[in-house]
Amino acid sequence: MAYRAEYIWIDGTEPVPLIRSKTKIVQEGGDLGVWGFDGSSTNQAPGANSDCVLNPVFITPDPIRGGDDKLVLCEVLVPDTMQPHPTNKRAAAVEIAKSFADQEPWFGMEQEYTFFEEGRPLGWPQAGYHFPAPQGPYYCGVGAVEIAGRKIVEAHTEACMAAGLMISGTNAEVMLGQWEFQIG
């Protein structure tokens, strides 16, 4: 049976690159190999020579779509040489990681974020000049008064785990409606 493979890559937008994706329908027994895209639309190639190559580097089950669908994380290559594209920062990172492989390095990252609802942080009063209590009780807080958004955080955590990501923790942050997750 056919399934969807969502090819995901980082584009050439400056100063902050964007994440891009496109869906490939893969027939049973089909290949999840390299695939192309129009680099002129992603700031990665001129219009006259716009082909770029997506090279899969990590494949995992798609926790949102489920079933046999996959997420395919890719690096961008130059089609004529199949070498890393200038916007491909992963290639240099891989070489650095290889040079220190005997050191057993540990890499981790954390991402803080704030939930919003109707233009205000989740859990904040709906009208007037009322604000939640000052910072203090929200960091690693528990209970409905101290935190907002736990159900979303739990769903996100489950999706990361289902995708095989190395999510290592979550916690409420210093502002009501603010959270953080850690990878690694």
GROMACS .gro file of C-alpha atoms in nm:
model
  184
    1MET     CA    1   0.000   0.000   0.000
    2ALA     CA    2   0.124   0.351  -0.078
    3TYR     CA    3   0.224   0.593   0.195
    4ARG     CA    4   0.320   0.961   0.226
    5ALA     CA    5   0.678   1.069   0.286
    6GLU     CA    6   0.714   1.431   0.398
    7TYR     CA    7   1.056   1.553   0.279
    8ILE     CA    8   1.174   1.834   0.510
    9TRP     CA    9   1.472   2.066   0.462
   10ILE     CA   10   1.617   2.406   0.557
   11ASP     CA   11   1.605   2.671   0.283
   12GLY     CA   12   1.834   2.961   0.193
   13THR     CA   13   1.631   3.249   0.336
   14GLU     CA   14   1.844   3.512   0.512
   15PRO     CA   15   1.905   3.613   0.779
   16VAL     CA   16   1.702   3.327   0.927
   17PRO     CA   17   1.642   3.018   0.710
   18LEU     CA   18   1.294   2.867   0.693
   19ILE     CA   19   1.183   2.506   0.707
   20ARG     CA   20   1.031   2.372   0.384
   21SER     CA   21   0.858   2.045   0.298
   22LYS     CA   22   0.693   1.858   0.015
   23THR     CA   23   0.505   1.530   0.010
   24LYS     CA   24   0.608   1.231  -0.199
   25ILE     CA   25   0.364   0.944  -0.248
   26VAL     CA   26   0.567   0.624  -0.224
   27GLN     CA   27   0.427   0.302  -0.363
   28GLU     CA   28   0.476  -0.017  -0.162
   29GLY     CA   29   0.837  -0.126  -0.206
   30GLY     CA   30   0.918   0.214  -0.356
   31ASP     CA   31   1.236   0.412  -0.303
   32LEU     CA   32   1.276   0.690  -0.048
   33GLY     CA   33   1.584   0.815  -0.229
   34VAL     CA   34   1.690   1.158  -0.344
   35TRP     CA   35   1.428   1.397  -0.479
   36GLY     CA   36   1.439   1.738  -0.641
   37PHE     CA   37   1.288   2.079  -0.583
   38ASP     CA   38   1.288   2.429  -0.733
   39GLY     CA   39   1.565   2.612  -0.550
   40SER     CA   40   1.472   2.946  -0.707
   41SER     CA   41   1.161   2.947  -0.487
   42THR     CA   42   1.359   2.878  -0.169
   43ASN     CA   43   1.652   3.120  -0.213
   44GLN     CA   44   1.884   2.833  -0.303
   45ALA     CA   45   1.930   2.871  -0.681
   46PRO     CA   46   1.887   3.122  -0.965
   47GLY     CA   47   1.581   3.089  -1.189
   48ALA     CA   48   1.782   2.980  -1.494
   49ASN     CA   49   1.934   2.683  -1.310
   50SER     CA   50   1.695   2.614  -1.026
   51ASP     CA   51   1.720   2.241  -0.963
   52CYS     CA   52   1.834   2.131  -0.617
   53VAL     CA   53   1.851   1.783  -0.465
   54LEU     CA   54   1.700   1.658  -0.139
   55ASN     CA   55   1.913   1.383   0.014
   56PRO     CA   56   1.742   1.191   0.298
   57VAL     CA   57   1.953   1.173   0.615
   58PHE     CA   58   1.696   1.065   0.876
   59ILE     CA   59   1.364   0.884   0.833
   60THR     CA   60   1.112   0.836   1.112
   61PRO     CA   61   0.741   0.750   1.147
   62ASP     CA   62   0.510   1.050   1.104
   63PRO     CA   63   0.339   1.086   1.444
   64ILE     CA   64   0.076   1.326   1.311
   65ARG     CA   65  -0.044   1.136   1.005
   66GLY     CA   66   0.027   0.795   1.155
   67GLY     CA   67  -0.001   0.469   0.964
   68ASP     CA   68   0.294   0.396   0.737
   69ASP     CA   69   0.361   0.765   0.665
   70LYS     CA   70   0.714   0.896   0.723
   71LEU     CA   71   0.899   1.218   0.800
   72VAL     CA   72   1.213   1.242   0.586
   73LEU     CA   73   1.469   1.494   0.710
   74CYS     CA   74   1.694   1.598   0.423
   75GLU     CA   75   2.008   1.790   0.340
   76VAL     CA   76   2.033   1.993   0.019
   77LEU     CA   77   2.284   1.896  -0.251
   78VAL     CA   78   2.398   2.060  -0.575
   79PRO     CA   79   2.265   1.842  -0.860
   80ASP     CA   80   2.571   1.858  -1.088
   81THR     CA   81   2.816   1.741  -0.822
   82MET     CA   82   2.593   1.586  -0.554
   83GLN     CA   83   2.804   1.782  -0.304
   84PRO     CA   84   2.657   1.986  -0.016
   85HIS     CA   85   2.478   2.303  -0.126
   86PRO     CA   86   2.624   2.628   0.019
   87THR     CA   87   2.316   2.658   0.243
   88ASN     CA   88   2.370   2.304   0.378
   89LYS     CA   89   2.512   2.365   0.726
   90ARG     CA   90   2.457   2.003   0.825
   91ALA     CA   91   2.746   1.875   0.611
   92ALA     CA   92   3.005   2.078   0.804
   93ALA     CA   93   2.847   1.978   1.136
   94VAL     CA   94   2.876   1.608   1.040
   95GLU     CA   95   3.247   1.649   0.965
   96ILE     CA   96   3.305   1.818   1.301
   97ALA     CA   97   3.111   1.543   1.479
   98LYS     CA   98   3.321   1.275   1.304
   99SER     CA   99   3.644   1.442   1.412
  100PHE     CA  100   3.534   1.420   1.777
  101ALA     CA  101   3.356   1.084   1.759
  102ASP     CA  102   3.602   0.923   2.001
  103GLN     CA  103   3.511   1.186   2.262
  104GLU     CA  104   3.149   1.066   2.285
  105PRO     CA  105   3.010   1.420   2.267
  106TRP     CA  106   2.665   1.496   2.401
  107PHE     CA  107   2.451   1.749   2.222
  108GLY     CA  108   2.128   1.897   2.347
  109MET     CA  109   1.902   2.190   2.280
  110GLU     CA  110   1.606   2.350   2.443
  111GLN     CA  111   1.325   2.548   2.288
  112GLU     CA  112   1.113   2.792   2.484
  113TYR     CA  113   0.773   2.894   2.349
  114THR     CA  114   0.457   3.074   2.458
  115PHE     CA  115   0.102   2.972   2.377
  116PHE     CA  116  -0.131   3.251   2.265
  117GLU     CA  117  -0.509   3.263   2.255
  118GLU     CA  118  -0.697   3.559   2.104
  119GLY     CA  119  -0.386   3.777   2.105
  120ARG     CA  120  -0.277   3.720   2.464
  121PRO     CA  121  -0.066   3.455   2.638
  122LEU     CA  122  -0.269   3.148   2.729
  123GLY     CA  123  -0.407   3.173   3.083
  124TRP     CA  124  -0.390   3.552   3.101
  125PRO     CA  125  -0.712   3.744   3.184
  126GLN     CA  126  -0.939   3.816   2.887
  127ALA     CA  127  -1.016   4.183   2.947
  128GLY     CA  128  -0.909   4.494   3.130
  129TYR     CA  129  -0.574   4.577   3.275
  130HIS     CA  130  -0.547   4.267   3.490
  131PHE     CA  131  -0.230   4.068   3.464
  132PRO     CA  132  -0.133   3.736   3.618
  133ALA     CA  133   0.080   3.732   3.931
  134PRO     CA  134   0.450   3.817   3.885
  135GLN     CA  135   0.703   3.554   3.784
  136GLY     CA  136   0.775   3.297   4.046
  137PRO     CA  137   0.505   3.033   4.084
  138TYR     CA  138   0.488   2.940   3.715
  139TYR     CA  139   0.837   2.795   3.665
  140CYS     CA  140   0.799   2.415   3.691
  141GLY     CA  141   0.458   2.487   3.842
  142VAL     CA  142   0.172   2.243   3.882
  143GLY     CA  143  -0.203   2.286   3.899
  144ALA     CA  144  -0.449   2.487   3.692
  145VAL     CA  145  -0.373   2.817   3.869
  146GLU     CA  146   0.001   2.800   3.805
  147ILE     CA  147   0.017   2.662   3.450
  148ALA     CA  148  -0.174   2.675   3.122
  149GLY     CA  149  -0.134   2.450   2.819
  150ARG     CA  150  -0.032   2.118   2.975
  151LYS     CA  151  -0.257   1.910   2.743
  152ILE     CA  152  -0.085   2.060   2.439
  153VAL     CA  153   0.257   1.998   2.593
  154GLU     CA  154   0.166   1.636   2.663
  155ALA     CA  155   0.043   1.585   2.303
  156HIS     CA  156   0.363   1.742   2.168
  157THR     CA  157   0.575   1.517   2.391
  158GLU     CA  158   0.389   1.206   2.273
  159ALA     CA  159   0.433   1.311   1.908
  160CYS     CA  160   0.808   1.360   1.957
  161MET     CA  161   0.840   1.020   2.123
  162ALA     CA  162   0.635   0.853   1.847
  163ALA     CA  163   0.865   1.012   1.588
  164GLY     CA  164   1.168   0.865   1.761
  165LEU     CA  165   1.308   1.204   1.862
  166MET     CA  166   1.530   1.215   2.169
  167ILE     CA  167   1.300   1.443   2.368
  168SER     CA  168   1.440   1.443   2.718
  169GLY     CA  169   1.209   1.674   2.910
  170THR     CA  170   0.952   1.950   2.932
  171ASN     CA  171   0.870   2.211   3.193
  172ALA     CA  172   0.656   2.517   3.250
  173GLU     CA  173   0.860   2.837   3.226
  174VAL     CA  174   0.863   3.165   3.421
  175MET     CA  175   0.556   3.323   3.256
  176LEU     CA  176   0.204   3.183   3.262
  177GLY     CA  177   0.149   3.013   2.924
  178GLN     CA  178   0.522   2.972   2.857
  179TRP     CA  179   0.687   2.629   2.824
  180GLU     CA  180   1.011   2.465   2.722
  181PHE     CA  181   1.117   2.128   2.583
  182GLN     CA  182   1.459   1.970   2.568
  183ILE     CA  183   1.606   1.742   2.300
  184GLY     CA  184   1.917   1.534   2.365
   0.00000   0.00000   0.00000
